[in-house]
């Protein structure tokens, strides 16, 4: 029990350091990408924090799996380098005794990974798409920045205003260029206001302006002056759709609406918790190092196995999406191979450790000394 309590404490502290490092790197890279989108006008500046949170939820399952794997690997490796494994084996404990404390340590991580994979990640993908679509479908007058030409959401009008009031309902010195049925129309006005009709549609109503239709050198050119002219900028009937792909669909809908895309997403969500627990157990035999040598090569091999495992799951998912396999036939082979590799590595390490077990060596030495004394 002393060994197990110390081991769990060591695993928790190492996992905290590993997760903090991985999460900080991921959040920093994601924040830079989102800020670039906000600077380019693809998302609203006010939505940066929300989109960052949704992206973090999306990356958390992979980060948790990698955290558990690396934490167990580092603790086992350090135990070998600090000769703590000698004390472990001398106390009559085998490498298999690591399985229970590692499982106790990994159970909350696997549970959280499952909750994220089945529930929170699809919700975060859907919410992220809704935020982006809401910004893309905002009324045209809200897109306008003073002194800057801005294209409308329908891509058939270009707006320019000299000034916008704080509530975005009044603008001054307006220029609107539109293209309808191959004919160019230009509207200029001194001021305008945003009004909502009984149906809920928003109009930009301009006052004291002119409208130019056509090209001045052609016979169909028209010039009109007006006191009041309205332009539709937002329709109440346009609803937000969000992300309709499988990655943003809830698990219940994936189960009720079976298709190759939905089955592929189900395979990925099922595989993430299984991959997490198998990798943490695999890190126990992989953590062996020579105390006199370094542990860089061991860590690189382990990371390579993590990437290979993840790519094999992506390949299995692709076979389901492309109708080359079914969910029932594709979800288990990769995990079965990982389980076989885990059993082979454990058997190999247990055999090697038993050969050099301190108690076995002491018993052999004692028998040799007693035999010589009797002779």
Coordinates of C-alpha atoms in Angstrom, one line a residue:
X1 CA 0.0 0.0 0.0
X2 CA 2.9 2.4 0.7
X3 CA 4.3 1.7 -2.8
X4 CA 0.9 2.2 -4.4
X5 CA 0.1 5.4 -2.6
X6 CA 3.5 6.8 -3.5
X7 CA 3.0 5.7 -7.1
X8 CA -0.4 7.3 -7.4
X9 CA 1.0 10.5 -5.9
X10 CA 3.9 10.5 -8.4
X11 CA 1.5 9.8 -11.3
X12 CA -0.8 12.7 -10.4
X13 CA 2.0 15.2 -10.0
X14 CA 3.6 14.1 -13.3
X15 CA 0.3 14.1 -15.1
X16 CA -0.4 17.6 -13.9
X17 CA 2.9 18.9 -15.3
X18 CA 2.4 17.1 -18.6
X19 CA -1.1 18.3 -19.1
X20 CA -0.2 21.9 -18.2
X21 CA 2.5 21.9 -20.8
X22 CA 0.5 20.2 -23.6
X23 CA -2.6 22.4 -22.9
X24 CA -0.6 25.6 -22.8
X25 CA 1.0 24.8 -26.2
X26 CA -2.3 23.8 -27.7
X27 CA -4.2 26.9 -26.4
X28 CA -1.4 29.2 -27.5
X29 CA -1.4 27.9 -31.1
X30 CA -5.2 27.9 -31.2
X31 CA -5.4 31.5 -29.8
X32 CA -3.0 32.7 -32.5
X33 CA -5.1 31.0 -35.2
X34 CA -8.4 32.5 -33.9
X35 CA -6.9 36.0 -33.5
X36 CA -5.8 35.8 -37.1
X37 CA -9.3 34.9 -38.1
X38 CA -10.7 37.8 -36.1
X39 CA -8.2 40.2 -37.6
X40 CA -9.2 39.0 -41.1
X41 CA -12.9 39.7 -40.4
X42 CA -13.9 36.0 -40.4
X43 CA -15.1 35.9 -36.8
X44 CA -16.2 38.6 -34.3
X45 CA -13.7 39.9 -31.9
X46 CA -16.2 39.5 -29.1
X47 CA -16.4 35.7 -29.8
X48 CA -12.7 35.0 -29.5
X49 CA -12.8 33.7 -25.9
X50 CA -15.9 31.5 -26.6
X51 CA -14.4 30.0 -29.8
X52 CA -11.1 29.4 -27.8
X53 CA -13.1 27.5 -25.2
X54 CA -14.9 25.4 -27.9
X55 CA -11.6 24.6 -29.5
X56 CA -10.1 23.5 -26.2
X57 CA -13.0 21.1 -25.6
X58 CA -12.4 19.7 -29.1
X59 CA -8.7 19.0 -28.4
X60 CA -9.1 17.7 -24.8
X61 CA -9.8 14.0 -25.5
X62 CA -6.5 13.6 -27.4
X63 CA -4.6 15.7 -24.8
X64 CA -5.9 13.6 -22.0
X65 CA -4.9 10.4 -23.7
X66 CA -1.5 11.7 -24.4
X67 CA -1.2 13.1 -20.8
X68 CA -2.0 9.7 -19.3
X69 CA 0.4 7.8 -21.6
X70 CA 3.3 10.2 -21.1
X71 CA 2.8 10.5 -17.3
X72 CA 2.9 6.7 -16.8
X73 CA 5.9 6.4 -19.1
X74 CA 7.8 9.1 -17.3
X75 CA 7.1 7.7 -13.9
X76 CA 8.2 4.2 -14.8
X77 CA 11.3 5.4 -16.6
X78 CA 12.3 7.5 -13.6
X79 CA 11.8 4.5 -11.3
X80 CA 14.2 2.5 -13.4
X81 CA 16.8 5.4 -13.5
X82 CA 16.6 6.1 -9.8
X83 CA 16.9 2.3 -9.0
X84 CA 13.5 2.4 -7.3
X85 CA 12.5 -0.6 -9.4
X86 CA 15.2 -2.6 -7.6
X87 CA 13.5 -1.9 -4.3
X88 CA 10.1 -2.7 -5.9
X89 CA 11.3 -6.1 -7.1
X90 CA 13.2 -6.8 -3.9
X91 CA 10.0 -6.3 -2.0
X92 CA 8.5 -9.3 -3.8
X93 CA 6.4 -7.2 -6.2
X94 CA 6.5 -7.8 -10.0
X95 CA 5.9 -5.4 -12.8
X96 CA 2.3 -6.6 -13.1
X97 CA 1.6 -5.0 -9.7
X98 CA 1.8 -1.6 -11.5
X99 CA -1.4 -2.4 -13.4
X100 CA -3.8 -1.7 -10.5
X101 CA -2.5 1.7 -9.4
X102 CA -2.2 2.7 -13.1
X103 CA -5.8 1.7 -13.7
X104 CA -6.9 3.6 -10.6
X105 CA -5.0 6.6 -11.8
X106 CA -6.3 6.3 -15.4
X107 CA -10.0 5.6 -14.6
X108 CA -10.9 9.3 -14.1
X109 CA -9.0 10.3 -17.2
X110 CA -10.7 7.6 -19.3
X111 CA -14.1 8.6 -17.9
X112 CA -13.5 12.3 -18.6
X113 CA -12.3 11.4 -22.1
X114 CA -15.5 9.4 -22.8
X115 CA -17.7 12.2 -21.6
X116 CA -15.9 14.7 -23.8
X117 CA -15.9 12.3 -26.8
X118 CA -19.6 11.4 -26.6
X119 CA -21.2 14.6 -25.4
X120 CA -19.1 17.7 -25.0
X121 CA -17.0 17.6 -28.2
X122 CA -20.0 17.4 -30.6
X123 CA -21.7 20.2 -28.7
X124 CA -18.6 22.4 -28.9
X125 CA -18.3 21.8 -32.6
X126 CA -21.9 22.7 -33.1
X127 CA -21.6 25.9 -31.0
X128 CA -18.5 27.0 -32.8
X129 CA -20.2 26.6 -36.1
X130 CA -23.2 28.6 -34.9
X131 CA -21.0 31.5 -33.6
X132 CA -19.2 31.7 -37.0
X133 CA -22.5 31.4 -39.0
X134 CA -24.2 34.1 -36.8
X135 CA -21.3 36.4 -37.5
X136 CA -21.4 35.7 -41.3
X137 CA -25.2 36.2 -41.4
X138 CA -25.3 39.4 -39.4
X139 CA -27.0 42.3 -41.1
X140 CA -25.0 44.1 -43.7
X141 CA -25.0 47.4 -41.8
X142 CA -23.3 45.7 -38.9
X143 CA -20.5 44.6 -41.2
X144 CA -19.7 48.2 -42.2
X145 CA -16.6 49.8 -40.7
X146 CA -16.2 53.6 -41.1
X147 CA -13.9 54.5 -44.0
X148 CA -13.7 50.9 -45.3
X149 CA -15.4 49.2 -48.3
X150 CA -17.3 46.1 -47.1
X151 CA -19.0 43.4 -49.2
X152 CA -22.5 42.3 -48.2
X153 CA -23.4 38.7 -47.0
X154 CA -25.0 38.0 -50.4
X155 CA -21.9 39.2 -52.2
X156 CA -24.0 41.4 -54.5
X157 CA -23.5 44.7 -52.8
X158 CA -20.6 46.8 -51.6
X159 CA -21.1 49.3 -48.7
X160 CA -19.1 52.3 -47.7
X161 CA -20.0 54.8 -44.9
X162 CA -18.0 57.7 -43.5
X163 CA -19.4 57.3 -39.9
X164 CA -21.5 54.9 -37.8
X165 CA -23.2 55.7 -34.6
X166 CA -22.6 53.8 -31.4
X167 CA -25.7 51.7 -31.7
X168 CA -25.1 50.9 -35.4
X169 CA -28.6 52.2 -36.3
X170 CA -27.5 55.5 -37.9
X171 CA -24.9 56.0 -40.6
X172 CA -23.7 59.1 -42.5
X173 CA -22.4 59.7 -46.1
X174 CA -23.4 56.3 -47.5
X175 CA -22.2 54.7 -50.7
X176 CA -23.9 51.4 -51.9
X177 CA -22.9 49.7 -55.2
X178 CA -25.0 46.7 -56.2
X179 CA -25.2 44.3 -59.2
X180 CA -28.6 42.9 -60.2
X181 CA -29.2 41.0 -63.5
X182 CA -26.0 42.3 -65.0
X183 CA -26.9 45.9 -64.3
X184 CA -24.9 48.1 -61.9
X185 CA -26.6 50.4 -59.5
X186 CA -25.0 53.0 -57.3
X187 CA -26.8 54.8 -54.4
X188 CA -25.3 57.7 -52.4
X189 CA -27.0 59.5 -49.5
X190 CA -26.1 61.9 -46.7
X191 CA -27.5 59.8 -43.9
X192 CA -29.5 56.6 -43.1
X193 CA -31.2 54.7 -40.3
X194 CA -31.9 51.0 -39.6
X195 CA -35.6 50.3 -39.4
X196 CA -37.5 47.0 -38.8
X197 CA -40.8 46.3 -40.6
X198 CA -43.7 44.3 -39.1
X199 CA -42.4 41.1 -40.6
X200 CA -39.1 41.5 -38.7
X201 CA -36.9 42.3 -41.7
X202 CA -34.3 45.0 -41.3
X203 CA -33.9 47.8 -43.8
X204 CA -31.4 50.5 -44.2
X205 CA -33.5 53.6 -45.0
X206 CA -31.4 56.4 -46.7
X207 CA -32.4 60.0 -46.9
X208 CA -31.6 62.8 -49.3
X209 CA -29.6 60.8 -51.9
X210 CA -29.3 59.8 -55.5
X211 CA -29.4 56.5 -57.4
X212 CA -27.5 55.9 -60.6
X213 CA -28.5 52.9 -62.7
X214 CA -26.4 51.6 -65.6
X215 CA -23.3 53.1 -67.3
X216 CA -23.4 56.9 -68.1
X217 CA -22.2 56.3 -71.7
X218 CA -25.1 54.0 -72.5
X219 CA -28.7 54.9 -73.5
X220 CA -30.3 53.1 -70.5
X221 CA -28.5 55.1 -67.9
X222 CA -30.9 56.5 -65.3
X223 CA -30.4 59.1 -62.5
X224 CA -32.9 59.5 -59.7
X225 CA -33.1 61.7 -56.6
X226 CA -34.9 60.5 -53.6
X227 CA -35.9 61.7 -50.1
X228 CA -36.3 58.2 -48.7
X229 CA -34.9 54.9 -50.1
X230 CA -34.8 51.5 -48.3
X231 CA -32.4 48.6 -48.8
X232 CA -32.9 45.1 -47.2
X233 CA -30.0 44.3 -44.9
X234 CA -31.3 41.3 -42.9
X235 CA -34.1 38.9 -43.2
X236 CA -35.9 37.5 -40.2
X237 CA -36.7 34.3 -42.0
X238 CA -33.0 33.3 -42.3
X239 CA -32.3 30.9 -39.5
X240 CA -29.0 29.5 -38.2
X241 CA -28.1 26.0 -39.5
X242 CA -24.8 25.4 -37.8
X243 CA -22.6 22.4 -38.5
X244 CA -24.5 19.5 -40.0
X245 CA -21.6 17.2 -40.3
X246 CA -21.2 14.0 -38.2
X247 CA -18.5 15.5 -36.0
X248 CA -21.0 18.1 -34.7
X249 CA -23.9 15.6 -34.3
X250 CA -24.9 14.3 -30.9
X251 CA -24.2 10.6 -30.1
X252 CA -28.0 9.9 -29.8
X253 CA -28.6 11.2 -33.4
X254 CA -25.7 9.2 -34.7
X255 CA -27.2 6.0 -33.3
X256 CA -30.7 6.8 -34.6
X257 CA -29.6 7.9 -38.1
X258 CA -27.1 5.3 -39.2
X259 CA -24.9 6.1 -42.2
X260 CA -21.3 5.6 -43.2
X261 CA -20.4 9.1 -42.0
X262 CA -22.2 8.7 -38.7
X263 CA -20.7 5.2 -38.2
X264 CA -17.2 6.5 -38.8
X265 CA -17.7 9.2 -36.2
X266 CA -19.1 6.7 -33.8
X267 CA -16.0 4.5 -34.3
X268 CA -13.8 7.5 -33.4
X269 CA -15.7 8.4 -30.3
X270 CA -15.7 4.8 -29.1
X271 CA -12.0 4.4 -29.8
X272 CA -10.7 7.4 -27.8
X273 CA -11.4 6.0 -24.3
X274 CA -10.2 2.5 -25.3
X275 CA -7.0 4.0 -26.7
X276 CA -6.4 6.0 -23.5
X277 CA -6.6 3.0 -21.2
X278 CA -4.5 0.7 -23.5
X279 CA -1.8 3.3 -23.9
X280 CA -1.4 3.8 -20.2
X281 CA -1.0 0.1 -19.6
X282 CA 1.4 -0.2 -22.6
X283 CA 3.5 2.5 -21.0
X284 CA 4.4 0.2 -18.1
X285 CA 6.6 -2.3 -20.0
X286 CA 7.7 0.5 -22.4
X287 CA 9.1 2.5 -19.5
X288 CA 12.2 0.2 -19.0
X289 CA 15.5 1.9 -19.4
X290 CA 19.1 1.2 -18.4
X291 CA 19.8 3.3 -15.4
X292 CA 23.2 4.2 -16.9
X293 CA 21.6 5.3 -20.2
X294 CA 19.3 8.1 -21.2
X295 CA 15.6 7.9 -21.7
X296 CA 15.2 10.1 -24.8
X297 CA 15.1 7.1 -27.2
X298 CA 12.4 5.4 -25.0
X299 CA 10.2 8.5 -25.1
X300 CA 10.6 8.9 -28.9
X301 CA 9.5 5.3 -29.4
X302 CA 6.5 5.7 -27.2
X303 CA 5.4 8.9 -29.0
X304 CA 5.9 7.1 -32.3
X305 CA 3.6 4.3 -31.1
X306 CA 1.0 6.9 -30.0
X307 CA 1.0 8.6 -33.4
X308 CA 0.9 5.2 -35.2
X309 CA -2.1 4.1 -33.0
X310 CA -3.9 7.3 -33.7
X311 CA -3.3 7.0 -37.5
X312 CA -4.5 3.4 -37.5
X313 CA -7.8 4.5 -35.9
X314 CA -8.1 7.3 -38.5
X315 CA -7.6 4.7 -41.2
X316 CA -10.2 2.4 -39.7
X317 CA -12.6 5.4 -39.5
X318 CA -11.9 6.2 -43.2
X319 CA -12.7 2.6 -44.2
X320 CA -16.1 3.0 -42.6
X321 CA -16.8 6.4 -44.1
X322 CA -15.8 5.1 -47.6
X323 CA -18.1 2.1 -47.2
X324 CA -15.2 -0.3 -47.4
X325 CA -16.0 -1.7 -44.0
X326 CA -18.7 -1.6 -41.3
X327 CA -18.7 -0.3 -37.8
X328 CA -18.9 -3.8 -36.3
X329 CA -15.9 -5.0 -38.3
X330 CA -13.7 -1.9 -38.0
X331 CA -13.9 -0.7 -34.4
X332 CA -12.1 -3.6 -32.7
X333 CA -9.1 -4.9 -34.9
X334 CA -6.8 -1.9 -34.0
X335 CA -7.5 -2.3 -30.3
X336 CA -7.0 -6.0 -30.5
X337 CA -3.6 -5.6 -32.0
X338 CA -2.7 -3.1 -29.3
X339 CA -3.9 -5.5 -26.6
X340 CA -1.8 -8.3 -28.1
X341 CA 1.3 -6.0 -28.2
X342 CA 0.6 -5.1 -24.6
X343 CA 0.5 -8.7 -23.6
X344 CA 3.7 -9.5 -25.5
X345 CA 5.5 -6.6 -24.0
X346 CA 4.4 -7.5 -20.5
X347 CA 5.4 -11.2 -20.9
X348 CA 8.8 -10.2 -22.2
X349 CA 9.4 -7.7 -19.4
X350 CA 8.2 -10.1 -16.7
X351 CA 10.5 -12.8 -18.1
X352 CA 13.5 -10.5 -18.1
X353 CA 12.8 -9.1 -14.6
X354 CA 12.4 -12.6 -13.2
X355 CA 15.7 -13.6 -14.6
X356 CA 17.4 -10.7 -12.8
X357 CA 15.1 -10.6 -9.8
X358 CA 17.2 -9.7 -6.6
X359 CA 15.5 -12.3 -4.5
X360 CA 16.2 -15.0 -7.1
X361 CA 19.8 -14.0 -7.3
X362 CA 20.1 -14.0 -3.5
X363 CA 18.6 -17.5 -3.2
X364 CA 20.9 -18.8 -5.8
X365 CA 23.9 -17.2 -4.1
X366 CA 22.8 -18.7 -0.7
X367 CA 22.4 -22.2 -2.2
X368 CA 25.9 -21.9 -3.7
X369 CA 27.5 -20.9 -0.4
X370 CA 25.7 -23.6 1.5
X371 CA 26.8 -26.2 -1.1
X372 CA 30.4 -25.1 -0.8
X373 CA 30.2 -25.2 3.0
X374 CA 28.8 -28.7 3.0
X375 CA 31.5 -29.9 0.6

